[in-house]
Amino acid sequence: MKPLLYLLIFCILSIGALAQKKKQETTQSPPVTQSPIASKVAAMKRYPGYFEFYYDEKQDKIYLVIDRLNSEFLYVESLTAAIGSNDIGLDRNQLGHERVVKFERRGPKVLLIEPNSFYRALSDNAPERKAVEQSFAQSVLWGFTVEAEENAPDGKTGGKVLVDASEFFLLDAHDVAGHLRSMNQGNFSLDKSRSAFYTERIKNFPLNSEFEATLTFTGQATGEFIQSVTPSSSAITVREHHSFVQLPDAMYKSRKFDPRAGYFNISYYDYASHFSTPIEQRFITRHRLEKKDANAAISEAVKPIVYYVDPGAPEQIRNALMEGARWWNQAFEAAGYKDAFQVAVLPEDADPMDVRYNVINWVHRSTRGWSYGSSVTDPRTGEIIKGHVSLGSLRDRQDFLIAEGLLAPYEEGKPISKDLEELVLKRLRQLSAHEVGHTLGLAHAYSSSTEGRSSVMDYPQPLARLVNGKIDVSEAYDNKIGAWDKVSITYGYQDFPEGANEDAALDNIIQNSLKDGLTFLSDQDARPPGSAHPFAHLWDNGKDAANELNRVLEVRSVVLKNFGEKNIRPGAPMALLEE
């Protein structure tokens, strides 16, 4: 009996030990439960980054995690895949509006609010700031419904909220339909059944979140422009992009605007300013650039400005665009920097709409049209966050036609002159430099053609001269940055030593340029019907308009005398002479 007794006691003790162990395990490791947000997005693809978000592939929806209520950030919308008509003006990689916005929780809703930053009170007095804020309207851009939420680690509410942001990101934020209507191309509306997210361009980074959607607009086309560039003009499909971007830190120092310095500006009304001073505050737009050693005459930059060229441009064209853009390093050297402005080809894995990249885009259209330089700018300070250049790809063909018209280069049995190709590439270098200049903050400088080609920010007429009775285009366009460009960049970007009188130093830069015979006249001096300044003409050369007219007429007489079969390729139809 004893063995059986021992066995019975052993079994009882073992069962008790197992029960005690199970009880300890239960006490030490309670069952894991998912948070409300984690439960909601469990089956979705996660995109960690600036604003964490999730993509539900089955429903084609984006859920946004908002963990920074009442904190301002930058919202930028843009058009990535476009229509391709210069006359309509909706181009590939076209920037739209930039807005400082914030999320605010209101009960079951989260509002996306754009404060009115044009009217401010830069004051330490909270009631004074509140009085200005309440005096002018704000804009609520969208209202989201809370799908799930989590408390902050301290147990208080307001930690994180999850919202379905799909309808917001599928909006026609770029107002394509409205633009088509204003251009008399037809009445179109967004067709949600033919619209969806474009996941290839949906990305997330530490400082910015990127969203993109394919949008289709349906309606009746009434304009010839839209009918000429769409396969089915009753259904127009484009892609629109949305960027949520962290605003720059407060270390950037705005620089005062001087109308003589050649810059674009941002402005706002400061109602806290003393009544004896201007209420409107104006500052230039520029990139952030600082010397490693502000006291050194020449110093490397803490962080250089880097521009990236579209890899979609043909190699010969791309090289010319890079060469022209690099001219700006000459101006930054004059301002005391070493290698502060750099140009490279956009990496394969980079998105041209990513605000971390300054880009030079090569844009295709069905007809010739404008190139332009735009930027993403912090509207609070004037700091340029992203330079964004768009160059029309038919420019090279236009300049080739000009070269054919001037040079009459085609003769049976003789090789075609290299002057044609070189004129085109010279023009592209100048074009690249010009449009990049806009994205550095610079406006047109139309008096420069009267001052020895002192700026690439002028509109250049190709300089054709008579040499021994023949047309010479060897100096059709400049091959470097101009003297005025160096003045402008020095005004905007020179890093002054600590303790320097910046206002006096900036004024000294302008005064010295005037002594050197360098001036600034821009669009307001040249384009309006009432403008009549003799030095602000567009598309001219030389100091005196009348003398330049006589010189051009002499060149034209030789061009017309030579006009004929030699202006078109052998075997080409004579009708092409009209082009």
Coordinates of N, CA, C and O in Angstrom, one line a residue, residues 84-247:
G84 N -0.8 69.0 -70.4 CA 0.1 69.1 -71.5 C -0.2 70.1 -72.5 O 0.2 70.0 -73.7
S85 N -0.9 71.2 -72.1 CA -1.2 72.3 -73.0 C -0.8 73.6 -72.4 O -1.2 73.9 -71.3
N86 N 0.2 74.3 -73.0 CA 0.6 75.5 -72.5 C -0.5 76.5 -72.4 O -0.6 77.3 -71.4
D87 N -1.4 76.5 -73.3 CA -2.5 77.5 -73.4 C -3.4 77.3 -72.2 O -4.0 78.2 -71.6
I88 N -3.6 76.0 -71.7 CA -4.5 75.8 -70.6 C -3.7 76.1 -69.3 O -4.2 76.7 -68.3
G89 N -2.4 75.7 -69.3 CA -1.6 76.1 -68.1 C -1.6 75.1 -66.9 O -1.3 75.5 -65.8
L90 N -1.9 73.8 -67.2 CA -1.9 72.8 -66.1 C -0.8 71.9 -66.5 O -1.0 71.0 -67.3
D91 N 0.4 72.0 -65.9 CA 1.6 71.3 -66.3 C 2.1 70.3 -65.3 O 1.7 70.4 -64.1
R92 N 2.9 69.4 -65.8 CA 3.5 68.3 -64.9 C 4.3 69.0 -63.8 O 5.0 70.0 -64.0
N93 N 4.2 68.4 -62.6 CA 4.9 68.8 -61.4 C 4.7 70.3 -61.1 O 5.7 71.0 -60.8
Q94 N 3.5 70.8 -61.2 CA 3.2 72.2 -61.0 C 2.8 72.4 -59.5 O 1.9 71.7 -59.0
L95 N 3.5 73.3 -58.9 CA 3.2 73.6 -57.5 C 1.9 74.4 -57.4 O 1.6 75.2 -58.3
G96 N 1.1 74.1 -56.3 CA -0.1 74.9 -56.1 C 0.1 75.8 -54.9 O 1.2 76.4 -54.8
H97 N -0.9 75.9 -54.0 CA -0.8 76.8 -52.9 C 0.0 76.1 -51.7 O 0.0 74.9 -51.6
E98 N 0.6 76.9 -50.9 CA 1.2 76.5 -49.6 C 0.4 77.2 -48.5 O 0.2 78.4 -48.6
R99 N 0.1 76.5 -47.5 CA -0.6 77.0 -46.4 C -0.1 76.5 -45.0 O 0.3 75.4 -44.9
V100 N 0.0 77.4 -44.1 CA 0.3 77.0 -42.7 C -1.0 76.6 -42.1 O -2.0 77.4 -42.1
V101 N -1.1 75.4 -41.6 CA -2.4 74.9 -41.0 C -2.1 74.2 -39.7 O -1.0 74.0 -39.3
K102 N -3.2 73.8 -39.1 CA -3.1 73.0 -37.8 C -4.4 72.2 -37.6 O -5.5 72.6 -38.2
F103 N -4.3 71.1 -36.9 CA -5.5 70.3 -36.5 C -6.0 70.7 -35.2 O -5.2 70.9 -34.2
E104 N -7.3 70.9 -35.1 CA -8.0 71.2 -33.8 C -9.1 70.2 -33.5 O -9.9 69.9 -34.4
R105 N -9.2 69.7 -32.3 CA -10.2 68.7 -31.9 C -11.4 69.5 -31.4 O -11.3 70.4 -30.6
R106 N -12.6 69.2 -32.0 CA -13.9 69.7 -31.6 C -14.9 68.6 -31.4 O -15.5 68.1 -32.4
G107 N -15.0 68.1 -30.2 CA -15.9 67.0 -30.0 C -15.5 65.8 -30.8 O -14.4 65.3 -30.7
P108 N -16.5 65.2 -31.6 CA -16.1 64.0 -32.4 C -15.4 64.4 -33.7 O -15.1 63.5 -34.5
K109 N -15.1 65.7 -33.9 CA -14.5 66.1 -35.1 C -13.1 66.6 -34.9 O -12.7 67.0 -33.8
V110 N -12.3 66.5 -36.0 CA -11.0 67.2 -36.0 C -11.0 68.2 -37.2 O -11.3 67.7 -38.4
L111 N -10.8 69.4 -37.0 CA -10.8 70.4 -38.0 C -9.4 70.8 -38.5 O -8.5 70.9 -37.7
L112 N -9.3 70.9 -39.8 CA -8.0 71.3 -40.4 C -8.2 72.8 -40.7 O -8.9 73.3 -41.5
I113 N -7.5 73.7 -39.9 CA -7.7 75.1 -39.9 C -6.5 75.8 -40.4 O -5.3 75.5 -40.1
E114 N -6.7 76.8 -41.3 CA -5.7 77.7 -41.8 C -5.8 79.0 -41.1 O -6.8 79.8 -41.4
P115 N -4.9 79.3 -40.2 CA -5.0 80.7 -39.5 C -4.7 81.8 -40.5 O -4.1 81.5 -41.6
N116 N -5.1 83.0 -40.2 CA -4.9 84.1 -41.1 C -3.6 84.8 -40.7 O -3.5 85.6 -39.8
S117 N -2.5 84.3 -41.4 CA -1.2 84.8 -41.0 C -0.9 86.2 -41.6 O 0.2 86.7 -41.3
F118 N -1.7 86.7 -42.5 CA -1.4 88.0 -43.1 C -1.6 89.2 -42.1 O -1.0 90.2 -42.2
Y119 N -2.5 88.9 -41.1 CA -2.8 89.9 -40.0 C -2.3 89.3 -38.7 O -2.8 88.3 -38.2
R120 N -1.3 90.0 -38.1 CA -0.7 89.5 -36.9 C -0.5 90.6 -35.9 O -0.6 91.8 -36.2
A121 N -0.1 90.1 -34.7 CA 0.4 91.0 -33.6 C 1.6 90.4 -33.0 O 1.5 89.5 -32.2
L122 N 2.7 90.9 -33.4 CA 4.0 90.3 -32.9 C 4.2 91.0 -31.5 O 5.0 91.9 -31.4
S123 N 3.6 90.4 -30.5 CA 3.6 91.0 -29.2 C 3.7 89.8 -28.1 O 3.2 88.7 -28.4
D124 N 4.2 90.2 -27.0 CA 4.2 89.2 -25.8 C 2.9 89.3 -25.1 O 2.6 88.5 -24.2
N125 N 2.0 90.3 -25.5 CA 0.7 90.5 -24.8 C -0.3 89.5 -25.5 O -0.7 89.7 -26.6
A126 N -0.7 88.5 -24.7 CA -1.7 87.5 -25.2 C -3.0 88.2 -25.6 O -3.5 87.8 -26.7
P127 N -3.6 89.0 -24.8 CA -4.9 89.7 -25.3 C -4.7 90.5 -26.6 O -5.6 90.5 -27.4
E128 N -3.6 91.1 -26.7 CA -3.3 91.9 -28.0 C -3.3 90.9 -29.2 O -3.9 91.2 -30.2
R129 N -2.6 89.8 -29.0 CA -2.6 88.8 -30.1 C -4.0 88.3 -30.4 O -4.4 88.1 -31.5
K130 N -4.7 88.0 -29.3 CA -6.1 87.4 -29.5 C -7.0 88.4 -30.2 O -7.9 88.0 -31.0
A131 N -6.8 89.7 -29.9 CA -7.7 90.7 -30.5 C -7.5 90.7 -32.0 O -8.5 90.9 -32.8
V132 N -6.3 90.6 -32.5 CA -6.1 90.6 -33.9 C -6.6 89.3 -34.5 O -7.2 89.3 -35.6
E133 N -6.4 88.1 -33.8 CA -6.8 86.9 -34.3 C -8.3 86.8 -34.5 O -8.9 86.3 -35.5
Q134 N -9.1 87.5 -33.6 CA -10.5 87.4 -33.6 C -11.1 88.5 -34.6 O -12.3 88.4 -34.9
S135 N -10.3 89.4 -35.1 CA -10.7 90.5 -35.9 C -10.8 90.0 -37.4 O -11.5 90.7 -38.2
F136 N -10.1 89.0 -37.8 CA -10.0 88.6 -39.2 C -10.4 87.1 -39.3 O -10.1 86.3 -38.4
A137 N -11.0 86.7 -40.4 CA -11.5 85.4 -40.6 C -10.3 84.4 -40.8 O -9.3 84.7 -41.3
Q138 N -10.6 83.2 -40.3 CA -9.7 82.0 -40.6 C -10.5 81.2 -41.7 O -11.6 81.5 -42.1
S139 N -9.8 80.1 -42.1 CA -10.4 79.1 -43.0 C -10.3 77.7 -42.5 O -9.2 77.3 -42.2
V140 N -11.5 77.1 -42.4 CA -11.5 75.6 -42.1 C -11.5 74.9 -43.4 O -12.5 74.9 -44.2
L141 N -10.4 74.2 -43.7 CA -10.2 73.5 -45.0 C -11.0 72.2 -45.0 O -11.3 71.7 -46.1
W142 N -11.1 71.5 -43.9 CA -11.8 70.2 -43.9 C -12.2 69.8 -42.5 O -11.6 70.3 -41.5
G143 N -13.2 69.0 -42.3 CA -13.6 68.4 -41.1 C -13.5 66.9 -41.1 O -14.1 66.3 -42.0
F144 N -12.8 66.3 -40.2 CA -12.6 64.8 -40.2 C -13.4 64.3 -38.9 O -13.5 65.0 -37.9
T145 N -13.9 63.1 -39.1 CA -14.6 62.4 -38.0 C -13.6 61.4 -37.3 O -12.9 60.7 -38.0
V146 N -13.6 61.5 -36.0 CA -12.7 60.6 -35.2 C -13.1 59.2 -35.3 O -14.3 58.8 -35.0
E147 N -12.3 58.3 -35.8 CA -12.6 56.8 -35.9 C -12.2 56.1 -34.7 O -12.8 55.1 -34.3
A148 N -11.0 56.5 -34.0 CA -10.5 55.9 -32.8 C -9.6 56.8 -32.2 O -9.1 57.8 -32.8
E149 N -9.3 56.6 -30.9 CA -8.4 57.5 -30.2 C -7.7 56.8 -29.0 O -8.2 55.8 -28.6
E150 N -6.6 57.4 -28.6 CA -5.8 56.9 -27.5 C -5.4 58.0 -26.6 O -5.2 59.1 -27.1
N151 N -5.4 57.8 -25.3 CA -5.0 58.8 -24.4 C -3.5 59.0 -24.4 O -2.7 58.1 -24.9
A152 N -3.0 60.1 -24.0 CA -1.6 60.4 -23.9 C -1.0 59.5 -22.8 O -1.7 59.0 -22.0
P153 N 0.3 59.3 -22.8 CA 0.9 58.4 -21.8 C 0.6 58.8 -20.3 O 0.6 58.0 -19.4
D154 N 0.3 60.1 -20.1 CA 0.0 60.6 -18.8 C -1.4 60.3 -18.4 O -1.9 60.7 -17.3
G155 N -2.2 59.7 -19.3 CA -3.5 59.3 -19.0 C -4.5 60.4 -19.4 O -5.7 60.1 -19.3
K156 N -4.1 61.5 -19.8 CA -5.0 62.6 -20.2 C -5.4 62.4 -21.7 O -4.8 61.7 -22.4
T157 N -6.6 63.0 -22.0 CA -7.1 62.8 -23.4 C -6.2 63.7 -24.3 O -5.5 64.5 -23.9
G158 N -6.4 63.4 -25.6 CA -5.7 64.2 -26.6 C -4.4 63.6 -27.0 O -3.5 64.3 -27.6
G159 N -4.1 62.4 -26.8 CA -2.9 61.7 -27.2 C -2.8 61.5 -28.7 O -2.0 62.2 -29.4
K160 N -3.7 60.7 -29.2 CA -3.7 60.4 -30.6 C -5.1 60.2 -31.1 O -6.0 59.7 -30.3
V161 N -5.4 60.6 -32.3 CA -6.7 60.3 -32.9 C -6.5 59.7 -34.3 O -5.5 60.1 -35.0
L162 N -7.4 58.9 -34.7 CA -7.3 58.3 -36.0 C -8.5 58.8 -36.8 O -9.7 58.7 -36.3
V163 N -8.3 59.3 -38.0 CA -9.3 59.8 -38.9 C -9.2 59.2 -40.2 O -8.1 58.9 -40.7
D164 N -10.4 59.0 -40.9 CA -10.4 58.6 -42.3 C -10.2 59.8 -43.1 O -11.1 60.7 -43.2
A165 N -9.0 59.9 -43.7 CA -8.6 61.1 -44.5 C -8.8 60.9 -46.0 O -8.4 61.8 -46.8
S166 N -9.5 59.9 -46.4 CA -9.6 59.5 -47.8 C -10.2 60.6 -48.7 O -9.7 61.0 -49.7
E167 N -11.4 61.1 -48.2 CA -12.1 62.1 -49.0 C -11.3 63.4 -49.2 O -11.3 64.0 -50.2
F168 N -10.6 63.7 -48.2 CA -9.7 64.9 -48.2 C -8.7 64.8 -49.3 O -8.4 65.7 -50.1
F169 N -8.0 63.6 -49.3 CA -6.9 63.4 -50.3 C -7.4 63.1 -51.7 O -6.6 63.1 -52.6
L170 N -8.7 62.9 -51.8 CA -9.2 62.6 -53.2 C -10.0 63.9 -53.7 O -10.7 63.8 -54.6
L171 N -9.7 65.0 -53.0 CA -10.3 66.3 -53.4 C -9.6 66.8 -54.7 O -8.4 66.5 -54.9
D172 N -10.2 67.7 -55.4 CA -9.6 68.5 -56.5 C -9.0 69.7 -55.8 O -9.4 70.8 -56.1
A173 N -7.9 69.5 -55.1 CA -7.3 70.6 -54.3 C -6.6 71.6 -55.3 O -6.5 72.8 -54.9
H174 N -6.2 71.2 -56.4 CA -5.5 72.1 -57.4 C -6.5 72.8 -58.2 O -6.2 73.7 -59.1
D175 N -7.8 72.5 -58.1 CA -8.9 73.2 -58.8 C -8.8 73.0 -60.3 O -8.9 74.0 -61.1
V176 N -8.5 71.8 -60.7 CA -8.4 71.5 -62.2 C -9.7 71.8 -62.9 O -9.8 72.5 -63.9
A177 N -10.9 71.4 -62.3 CA -12.2 71.6 -62.9 C -12.4 73.1 -63.0 O -12.9 73.6 -64.1
G178 N -12.2 73.9 -62.0 CA -12.4 75.3 -62.0 C -11.5 76.0 -63.1 O -11.9 77.0 -63.8
H179 N -10.3 75.6 -63.2 CA -9.3 76.2 -64.2 C -9.8 75.9 -65.6 O -9.8 76.8 -66.4
L180 N -10.2 74.6 -65.9 CA -10.7 74.3 -67.2 C -12.0 75.2 -67.5 O -12.1 75.6 -68.7
R181 N -12.8 75.4 -66.5 CA -14.0 76.2 -66.8 C -13.6 77.7 -67.1 O -14.1 78.3 -68.0
S182 N -12.6 78.2 -66.3 CA -12.2 79.6 -66.5 C -11.5 79.8 -67.9 O -11.5 80.9 -68.4
M183 N -10.9 78.7 -68.4 CA -10.3 78.8 -69.7 C -11.2 78.4 -70.9 O -10.8 78.2 -72.0
N184 N -12.5 78.3 -70.5 CA -13.5 78.0 -71.6 C -13.3 76.7 -72.3 O -13.5 76.6 -73.5
Q185 N -12.8 75.7 -71.5 CA -12.6 74.4 -72.1 C -13.7 73.4 -71.8 O -13.6 72.3 -72.3
G186 N -14.7 73.8 -71.0 CA -15.8 72.9 -70.7 C -16.1 72.8 -69.3 O -15.4 73.3 -68.4
N187 N -17.3 72.3 -69.0 CA -17.7 72.1 -67.6 C -17.4 70.6 -67.2 O -18.0 69.7 -67.7
F188 N -16.5 70.5 -66.2 CA -16.1 69.1 -65.8 C -16.3 69.0 -64.3 O -16.2 70.0 -63.5
S189 N -16.6 67.8 -63.8 CA -16.7 67.6 -62.4 C -15.9 66.3 -62.0 O -15.7 65.4 -62.9
L190 N -15.5 66.2 -60.8 CA -14.7 65.0 -60.4 C -15.6 63.8 -60.3 O -16.7 63.8 -59.7
D191 N -15.2 62.7 -60.9 CA -15.9 61.5 -60.9 C -15.2 60.5 -59.9 O -14.1 60.0 -60.3
K192 N -15.8 60.4 -58.8 CA -15.1 59.5 -57.7 C -15.0 58.1 -58.1 O -14.1 57.4 -57.7
S193 N -15.9 57.6 -59.0 CA -15.9 56.2 -59.4 C -14.7 55.9 -60.2 O -14.3 54.8 -60.4
R194 N -14.1 56.9 -60.8 CA -12.9 56.8 -61.7 C -11.7 57.4 -61.1 O -10.7 57.6 -61.8
S195 N -11.7 57.6 -59.8 CA -10.6 58.2 -59.0 C -10.1 57.2 -58.0 O -10.9 56.4 -57.4
A196 N -8.8 57.2 -57.7 CA -8.3 56.3 -56.7 C -6.9 56.8 -56.2 O -6.3 57.6 -56.9
F197 N -6.4 56.2 -55.1 CA -5.1 56.6 -54.7 C -4.0 56.0 -55.6 O -4.1 54.9 -56.1
Y198 N -2.9 56.8 -55.7 CA -1.8 56.3 -56.6 C -0.6 56.0 -55.6 O 0.1 56.8 -55.2
T199 N -0.6 54.7 -55.2 CA 0.3 54.3 -54.1 C 1.8 54.4 -54.4 O 2.6 54.4 -53.5
E200 N 2.1 54.4 -55.7 CA 3.5 54.5 -56.1 C 4.1 55.8 -55.5 O 5.3 55.9 -55.3
R201 N 3.3 56.9 -55.4 CA 3.8 58.2 -54.9 C 3.3 58.5 -53.5 O 3.3 59.7 -53.2
I202 N 2.8 57.5 -52.8 CA 2.4 57.7 -51.4 C 3.6 57.3 -50.5 O 4.0 56.1 -50.5
K203 N 4.2 58.3 -49.8 CA 5.4 58.0 -49.1 C 5.4 58.8 -47.7 O 4.6 59.7 -47.6
N204 N 6.2 58.3 -46.8 CA 6.3 59.0 -45.6 C 7.8 59.2 -45.1 O 8.6 58.2 -45.3
F205 N 8.2 60.3 -44.6 CA 9.5 60.6 -44.2 C 9.5 61.3 -42.8 O 8.4 61.7 -42.3
P206 N 10.6 61.4 -42.2 CA 10.6 62.0 -40.8 C 10.1 63.4 -40.8 O 9.5 63.8 -39.7
L207 N 10.2 64.2 -41.8 CA 9.8 65.6 -41.8 C 8.7 65.9 -42.7 O 8.2 67.1 -42.8
N208 N 8.2 64.9 -43.5 CA 7.1 65.2 -44.4 C 6.4 63.9 -44.8 O 7.0 62.9 -44.9
S209 N 5.1 64.1 -45.0 CA 4.2 63.0 -45.4 C 3.6 63.3 -46.8 O 3.2 64.4 -47.0
E210 N 3.7 62.4 -47.7 CA 3.3 62.6 -49.1 C 2.2 61.7 -49.6 O 2.2 60.5 -49.3
F211 N 1.2 62.3 -50.2 CA 0.0 61.6 -50.6 C -0.3 61.9 -52.1 O -0.1 63.1 -52.5
E212 N -0.8 61.0 -52.8 CA -1.1 61.3 -54.2 C -2.3 60.4 -54.7 O -2.5 59.3 -54.3
A213 N -3.1 61.1 -55.6 CA -4.3 60.4 -56.1 C -4.5 60.6 -57.6 O -4.1 61.7 -58.1
T214 N -5.0 59.6 -58.2 CA -5.4 59.7 -59.6 C -6.9 60.2 -59.6 O -7.7 59.6 -59.0
L215 N -7.1 61.3 -60.3 CA -8.4 61.9 -60.3 C -8.9 62.0 -61.8 O -8.2 62.4 -62.7
T216 N -10.2 61.7 -62.0 CA -10.8 61.7 -63.3 C -11.9 62.7 -63.3 O -12.8 62.7 -62.5
F217 N -11.9 63.6 -64.3 CA -12.9 64.7 -64.4 C -13.7 64.3 -65.7 O -13.2 64.1 -66.8
T218 N -15.0 64.3 -65.5 CA -15.9 64.0 -66.7 C -16.8 65.2 -67.0 O -17.1 66.0 -66.1
G219 N -17.2 65.3 -68.3 CA -18.0 66.4 -68.7 C -17.9 66.6 -70.2 O -17.4 65.7 -70.9
Q220 N -18.5 67.7 -70.6 CA -18.5 68.0 -72.1 C -17.4 69.0 -72.4 O -17.4 70.2 -71.9
A221 N -16.5 68.6 -73.2 CA -15.4 69.5 -73.7 C -15.9 70.5 -74.7 O -16.5 70.1 -75.7
T222 N -15.6 71.8 -74.5 CA -16.0 72.8 -75.5 C -14.9 73.5 -76.1 O -15.0 74.2 -77.1
G223 N -13.6 73.4 -75.5 CA -12.5 74.1 -76.0 C -11.6 73.2 -76.9 O -11.4 72.0 -76.6
E224 N -11.0 73.9 -77.9 CA -10.1 73.1 -78.8 C -8.8 72.7 -78.1 O -8.2 71.7 -78.5
F225 N -8.3 73.4 -77.1 CA -7.1 73.1 -76.4 C -7.2 71.7 -75.7 O -6.3 70.9 -75.9
I226 N -8.3 71.6 -74.9 CA -8.4 70.3 -74.2 C -8.7 69.1 -75.1 O -8.3 68.0 -74.9
Q227 N -9.4 69.4 -76.2 CA -9.7 68.3 -77.2 C -8.4 67.9 -77.9 O -8.3 66.7 -78.3
S228 N -7.4 68.8 -78.0 CA -6.2 68.4 -78.8 C -5.2 67.6 -78.0 O -4.3 67.0 -78.6
V229 N -5.4 67.5 -76.7 CA -4.4 66.8 -75.8 C -4.9 65.7 -75.0 O -4.2 65.1 -74.3
T230 N -6.2 65.3 -75.2 CA -6.8 64.2 -74.4 C -7.2 63.1 -75.3 O -7.8 63.4 -76.4
P231 N -7.0 61.9 -75.0 CA -7.5 60.8 -75.9 C -9.0 60.7 -76.0 O -9.5 60.4 -77.0
S232 N -9.7 61.0 -74.8 CA -11.1 61.1 -74.8 C -11.5 62.4 -74.0 O -11.3 62.4 -72.8
S233 N -11.9 63.4 -74.7 CA -12.0 64.7 -74.1 C -13.1 64.8 -73.1 O -13.2 65.7 -72.3
S234 N -14.0 63.7 -73.0 CA -15.1 63.7 -72.0 C -14.6 63.1 -70.7 O -15.3 63.2 -69.7
A235 N -13.4 62.6 -70.7 CA -12.8 62.0 -69.4 C -11.3 62.4 -69.3 O -10.5 61.9 -70.1
I236 N -11.0 63.3 -68.4 CA -9.7 63.9 -68.3 C -9.1 63.3 -66.9 O -9.6 63.6 -65.9
T237 N -8.0 62.6 -67.0 CA -7.4 62.0 -65.9 C -6.0 62.6 -65.6 O -5.2 62.6 -66.5
V238 N -5.9 63.1 -64.4 CA -4.6 63.7 -63.9 C -4.2 63.1 -62.6 O -4.9 62.2 -62.0
R239 N -3.1 63.5 -62.0 CA -2.8 63.1 -60.6 C -2.5 64.4 -59.8 O -1.8 65.3 -60.3
E240 N -3.0 64.4 -58.6 CA -2.8 65.5 -57.7 C -2.1 65.0 -56.4 O -2.3 63.9 -56.0
H241 N -1.3 65.9 -55.9 CA -0.4 65.5 -54.8 C -0.6 66.4 -53.6 O -0.9 67.6 -53.7
H242 N -0.5 65.8 -52.4 CA -0.6 66.6 -51.1 C 0.6 66.3 -50.3 O 1.0 65.2 -50.1
S243 N 1.2 67.4 -49.7 CA 2.3 67.3 -48.8 C 2.0 67.9 -47.4 O 1.6 69.0 -47.4
F244 N 2.3 67.1 -46.4 CA 2.2 67.7 -45.0 C 3.7 67.8 -44.6 O 4.4 66.8 -44.5
V245 N 4.1 69.0 -44.2 CA 5.6 69.3 -44.0 C 5.8 70.0 -42.7 O 5.1 70.9 -42.3
Q246 N 6.8 69.5 -42.0 CA 7.2 70.2 -40.8 C 7.7 71.6 -41.1 O 8.6 71.7 -41.9
L247 N 7.3 72.6 -40.4 CA 7.8 73.9 -40.6 C 9.2 74.0 -40.1 O 9.6 73.3 -39.1

